[in-house]
XYZ file of C-alpha atoms in Angstrom:
345
model
C 53.207 -27.884 -7.206
C 52.038 -27.585 -3.624
C 54.999 -26.716 -1.360
C 55.993 -29.210 1.290
C 54.522 -28.476 4.706
C 57.770 -28.172 6.639
C 55.934 -28.249 9.942
C 55.025 -31.875 9.235
C 58.608 -32.895 8.571
C 59.411 -32.540 12.221
C 63.133 -33.221 12.193
C 64.265 -30.255 10.043
C 65.795 -27.712 12.388
C 66.926 -24.960 10.044
C 67.076 -23.912 6.404
C 70.351 -25.732 5.886
C 68.913 -29.007 7.075
C 71.328 -29.387 9.969
C 70.353 -31.632 12.790
C 68.679 -34.315 10.731
C 69.608 -37.445 12.638
C 68.467 -40.110 10.282
C 70.316 -43.266 11.073
C 67.567 -44.674 13.290
C 65.186 -44.145 10.376
C 67.325 -45.280 7.468
C 68.928 -48.321 9.057
C 67.476 -51.566 10.349
C 68.192 -52.597 13.944
C 71.042 -54.779 12.676
C 72.600 -51.851 10.781
C 71.586 -52.565 7.189
C 70.120 -50.032 4.773
C 66.342 -49.630 5.040
C 66.230 -46.293 3.156
C 69.067 -44.011 1.977
C 68.369 -40.456 3.134
C 71.799 -39.083 4.000
C 75.434 -40.102 4.310
C 75.511 -38.618 7.799
C 75.443 -41.330 10.412
C 76.582 -44.165 8.128
C 79.359 -46.286 9.545
C 82.642 -46.585 7.705
C 82.131 -50.341 7.111
C 78.670 -49.749 5.628
C 79.847 -46.901 3.391
C 82.785 -49.020 2.259
C 80.446 -51.949 1.617
C 78.339 -49.755 -0.698
C 81.472 -48.779 -2.646
C 82.572 -52.412 -2.807
C 79.146 -53.457 -4.078
C 79.380 -50.744 -6.756
C 82.609 -52.322 -7.981
C 80.564 -55.370 -8.965
C 78.696 -53.260 -11.502
C 81.324 -50.788 -12.636
C 83.739 -52.983 -14.566
C 87.497 -52.723 -14.457
C 89.109 -49.290 -13.971
C 91.078 -49.700 -17.189
C 87.934 -50.420 -19.160
C 85.994 -47.728 -20.983
C 82.857 -49.842 -20.777
C 82.168 -49.445 -17.091
C 78.703 -50.780 -16.261
C 77.487 -50.157 -19.822
C 75.342 -53.018 -21.010
C 75.538 -54.960 -17.754
C 72.124 -56.216 -16.715
C 71.282 -58.495 -13.802
C 67.926 -59.899 -12.590
C 68.361 -58.796 -8.961
C 65.248 -56.576 -8.848
C 63.075 -58.503 -11.296
C 59.464 -58.013 -10.216
C 60.226 -54.836 -8.211
C 58.835 -51.417 -9.130
C 60.829 -48.198 -8.729
C 59.226 -44.769 -9.156
C 61.323 -41.687 -9.883
C 59.511 -38.826 -8.185
C 61.353 -35.641 -9.161
C 59.879 -32.348 -7.949
C 62.958 -30.487 -9.221
C 64.314 -30.407 -12.743
C 67.014 -32.979 -13.374
C 68.410 -34.774 -16.371
C 71.554 -36.717 -15.527
C 70.545 -37.729 -12.011
C 67.111 -38.964 -13.024
C 68.530 -40.783 -16.053
C 71.203 -42.556 -14.033
C 68.658 -43.651 -11.436
C 66.447 -44.933 -14.245
C 69.329 -46.769 -15.925
C 70.442 -48.237 -12.615
C 66.984 -49.621 -11.847
C 66.546 -51.001 -15.365
C 69.955 -52.688 -15.285
C 68.785 -54.420 -12.125
C 65.696 -55.518 -14.123
C 63.194 -53.456 -12.096
C 60.097 -51.887 -13.616
C 60.570 -48.099 -13.646
C 58.041 -45.275 -13.662
C 58.954 -41.593 -14.073
C 56.293 -39.335 -12.587
C 55.908 -36.074 -14.456
C 55.206 -33.670 -11.621
C 53.876 -30.866 -13.812
C 51.241 -33.255 -15.155
C 50.561 -35.086 -11.903
C 47.787 -34.636 -9.390
C 50.089 -32.594 -7.135
C 49.585 -29.737 -9.601
C 45.843 -30.062 -8.875
C 46.268 -29.742 -5.128
C 46.978 -33.311 -4.028
C 49.302 -33.397 -1.031
C 52.609 -35.237 -1.092
C 51.244 -37.693 1.443
C 48.227 -38.360 -0.803
C 50.593 -38.955 -3.723
C 52.711 -41.332 -1.655
C 49.763 -43.363 -0.415
C 48.148 -43.493 -3.861
C 51.307 -44.866 -5.426
C 51.914 -47.266 -2.554
C 48.526 -48.766 -3.406
C 49.986 -49.570 -6.847
C 52.510 -51.908 -5.167
C 55.539 -49.647 -5.599
C 58.667 -50.969 -3.859
C 60.923 -47.880 -3.934
C 60.516 -44.149 -4.438
C 63.508 -42.143 -5.684
C 62.714 -38.607 -4.553
C 64.184 -35.221 -5.392
C 62.591 -32.178 -3.784
C 63.469 -28.538 -3.194
C 62.700 -28.765 0.534
C 65.312 -30.020 2.993
C 63.815 -33.005 4.787
C 61.418 -34.068 2.036
C 62.931 -37.544 1.784
C 62.667 -37.933 5.572
C 59.025 -36.947 5.411
C 58.330 -39.689 2.885
C 60.361 -42.237 4.848
C 58.472 -41.440 8.048
C 55.130 -42.053 6.330
C 56.022 -44.852 3.922
C 54.600 -48.331 4.389
C 57.037 -50.826 5.983
C 57.671 -52.603 2.693
C 58.377 -49.382 0.751
C 61.890 -47.893 0.549
C 62.838 -44.239 0.025
C 66.003 -43.154 -1.766
C 66.948 -39.491 -1.490
C 67.992 -38.048 -4.866
C 68.610 -34.594 -3.363
C 66.576 -32.526 -0.905
C 67.012 -28.769 -0.693
C 70.378 -27.797 0.734
C 70.473 -30.835 2.987
C 71.755 -33.993 1.335
C 72.550 -35.752 -1.929
C 73.846 -39.081 -0.643
C 74.282 -41.002 -3.901
C 76.245 -38.084 -5.408
C 78.600 -38.205 -2.431
C 78.924 -41.975 -2.734
C 79.758 -41.784 -6.440
C 82.249 -39.009 -5.701
C 83.942 -41.226 -3.091
C 83.847 -44.161 -5.489
C 85.542 -42.074 -8.184
C 88.203 -40.774 -5.799
C 88.868 -44.250 -4.406
C 89.559 -45.638 -7.862
C 92.393 -43.134 -8.289
C 93.455 -42.422 -4.686
C 92.396 -45.320 -2.446
C 94.221 -44.038 0.647
C 91.813 -41.373 1.965
C 93.873 -40.822 5.089
C 96.549 -39.117 2.971
C 94.172 -36.947 0.958
C 93.693 -33.201 1.045
C 90.394 -32.342 -0.636
C 89.301 -28.816 -1.596
C 85.595 -28.165 -2.251
C 85.278 -24.916 -4.179
C 82.419 -22.553 -4.940
C 78.853 -22.187 -3.693
C 79.089 -24.096 -0.431
C 76.135 -22.242 1.091
C 73.489 -23.662 -1.231
C 75.109 -27.027 -1.944
C 73.702 -30.322 -0.674
C 76.570 -32.052 -2.491
C 79.146 -30.193 -0.393
C 77.512 -31.268 2.872
C 77.209 -34.892 1.791
C 80.778 -34.976 0.441
C 82.108 -33.553 3.717
C 80.282 -36.221 5.741
C 81.546 -38.987 3.443
C 85.139 -37.725 3.446
C 85.138 -37.536 7.231
C 83.723 -41.055 7.540
C 86.476 -42.345 5.237
C 89.134 -40.468 7.219
C 90.341 -37.846 4.724
C 93.413 -36.036 6.085
C 92.167 -32.508 5.386
C 88.939 -31.092 3.978
C 88.834 -27.468 2.837
C 85.930 -25.349 1.679
C 86.920 -22.515 -0.648
C 84.795 -19.603 -1.800
C 83.700 -16.016 -1.224
C 82.515 -15.195 2.283
C 78.940 -14.764 1.034
C 78.806 -18.380 -0.166
C 80.325 -20.040 2.912
C 77.758 -20.880 5.641
C 78.550 -19.583 9.105
C 79.874 -22.203 11.486
C 80.750 -24.763 8.830
C 84.069 -25.347 10.640
C 82.040 -27.466 13.066
C 81.790 -30.062 10.286
C 85.555 -30.560 10.493
C 86.653 -28.392 7.570
C 88.943 -25.398 7.169
C 87.654 -22.303 5.388
C 89.602 -20.469 2.671
C 88.401 -17.265 1.059
C 91.442 -17.184 -1.219
C 91.615 -19.807 -3.935
C 95.399 -20.003 -4.098
C 95.707 -20.965 -0.430
C 92.666 -23.205 -0.706
C 94.071 -25.232 -3.596
C 97.715 -25.358 -2.458
C 98.901 -28.999 -2.281
C 95.358 -30.307 -2.771
C 95.055 -33.866 -4.078
C 91.417 -33.513 -5.144
C 89.509 -30.389 -6.230
C 85.711 -30.650 -6.255
C 84.096 -27.678 -7.989
C 80.465 -26.765 -7.357
C 77.898 -25.108 -9.584
C 76.577 -21.702 -8.583
C 73.045 -22.484 -7.362
C 71.396 -19.380 -8.781
C 67.940 -20.903 -8.413
C 68.427 -21.049 -4.622
C 69.868 -17.570 -4.222
C 67.614 -14.915 -2.779
C 69.246 -11.538 -3.270
C 72.768 -10.764 -4.445
C 75.567 -13.028 -3.267
C 78.048 -12.045 -5.990
C 78.833 -8.899 -7.965
C 78.851 -10.988 -11.169
C 79.625 -14.468 -12.477
C 82.586 -12.967 -14.316
C 84.075 -11.773 -11.058
C 83.447 -15.160 -9.476
C 85.299 -16.841 -12.349
C 88.193 -14.430 -11.990
C 88.522 -15.027 -8.243
C 87.386 -18.668 -7.818
C 87.137 -20.316 -11.249
C 89.510 -23.185 -12.087
C 91.428 -22.068 -15.154
C 94.286 -23.684 -17.041
C 96.643 -21.180 -15.435
C 95.495 -22.109 -11.917
C 95.548 -25.818 -12.718
C 99.166 -25.529 -13.868
C 100.152 -24.407 -10.351
C 98.637 -27.477 -8.651
C 100.037 -30.942 -8.102
C 100.539 -32.671 -11.477
C 98.412 -35.598 -10.304
C 95.553 -33.502 -8.873
C 92.048 -34.841 -9.576
C 89.415 -32.379 -10.847
C 85.758 -33.182 -10.176
C 82.368 -31.507 -10.586
C 78.899 -32.952 -9.829
C 77.420 -31.188 -12.870
C 75.853 -29.618 -14.682
C 78.840 -27.357 -15.239
C 78.743 -23.660 -15.996
C 81.551 -23.254 -18.514
C 83.514 -20.116 -17.903
C 82.075 -19.656 -14.405
C 83.317 -22.280 -11.939
C 85.493 -24.054 -14.499
C 87.130 -23.305 -17.834
C 85.911 -25.474 -20.705
C 89.371 -26.877 -21.510
C 89.824 -27.887 -17.866
C 86.393 -29.524 -17.609
C 87.334 -32.141 -20.177
C 91.107 -32.056 -19.747
C 93.353 -34.912 -18.688
C 92.960 -34.222 -14.953
C 89.169 -34.123 -15.118
C 87.072 -37.025 -13.786
C 83.713 -35.403 -14.549
C 82.591 -37.992 -17.094
C 83.814 -40.823 -14.851
C 81.593 -39.402 -12.112
C 78.572 -39.637 -14.410
C 79.399 -43.217 -15.383
C 80.055 -44.281 -11.799
C 76.710 -42.843 -10.758
C 74.971 -45.775 -12.424
C 77.062 -48.402 -10.631
C 76.723 -46.724 -7.241
C 72.957 -46.356 -7.601
C 72.699 -49.999 -8.677
C 74.594 -50.937 -5.520
C 72.327 -48.916 -3.238
C 69.117 -50.162 -4.848
C 70.380 -53.731 -4.745
C 71.356 -53.524 -1.085
C 67.946 -52.100 -0.108
C 65.619 -54.136 -2.324
C 67.673 -57.133 -3.325
C 68.337 -60.348 -1.508
C 71.138 -58.666 0.433
C 68.917 -55.813 1.558
C 66.762 -55.255 4.577
C 63.140 -56.244 4.874
C 63.067 -57.420 1.279
């Protein structure tokens, strides 16, 4: 795969993707979704509208069926291409299921077998597929700003949906996390949320923080070893805890993050065993928290590293709900962008 030419992205200011002001690009002049590149810059009414739209597809909270089997003709005749430059299973599958349940035609581009492996640039790939009358690209890429690059160069009738770019953003993961929290704790203004683990390399952490702030969460904490907490993150409106007991005290929601070993250059930890000892959520630690605390993880989980196996699928865990809600939230976003309620459709 040819690496993205960061110099052509233009708006990426550092390796963490800070400073990407995308709302002029991802919204129409009247404030509707044109693309979805980041949660940052979304208004509270628009974010809430996305969650409300997702409720249409998710079924009743008491139901175990969720959006399973629900199919609507909203995107009949539209074509969605999943363009994943990074390995992914659950995210790609939920995007594919979401598009199919909206009756869109779906293509999954195998990057290793595509022309990008023969030297074709990303812009060439975009323009070639645009010529095939594609309506939406769902893009995951290792470079922060990749989705912005595509959005800047896409034809006016083509939408870009960011499925995760570098350390920068994973907007639909944040939206499904907020959707899952809201179903159990709808009053965000009374919530204390602890995000635990590898904050430094996590696009989920950044997107969750933006979403929680937009929804007015009372307190947002980031918890982890000093080596995995980015300098200056307090500017995002969070408090930093390098001790897990203080970080989890009185928390209403605990969001655990996977160690992003593939993004680590050099040694950030003595060992995963030591990380589990100091920052892993175990049954013993869970027993000290509020009885009604919600445990979440964007997956895939590392059993015995950031979370104990019994906790991952215990009664406080919402991990499988997160996966299920991902389909409904992605249906909502795709429908709002490409459907009759979307912009420029």
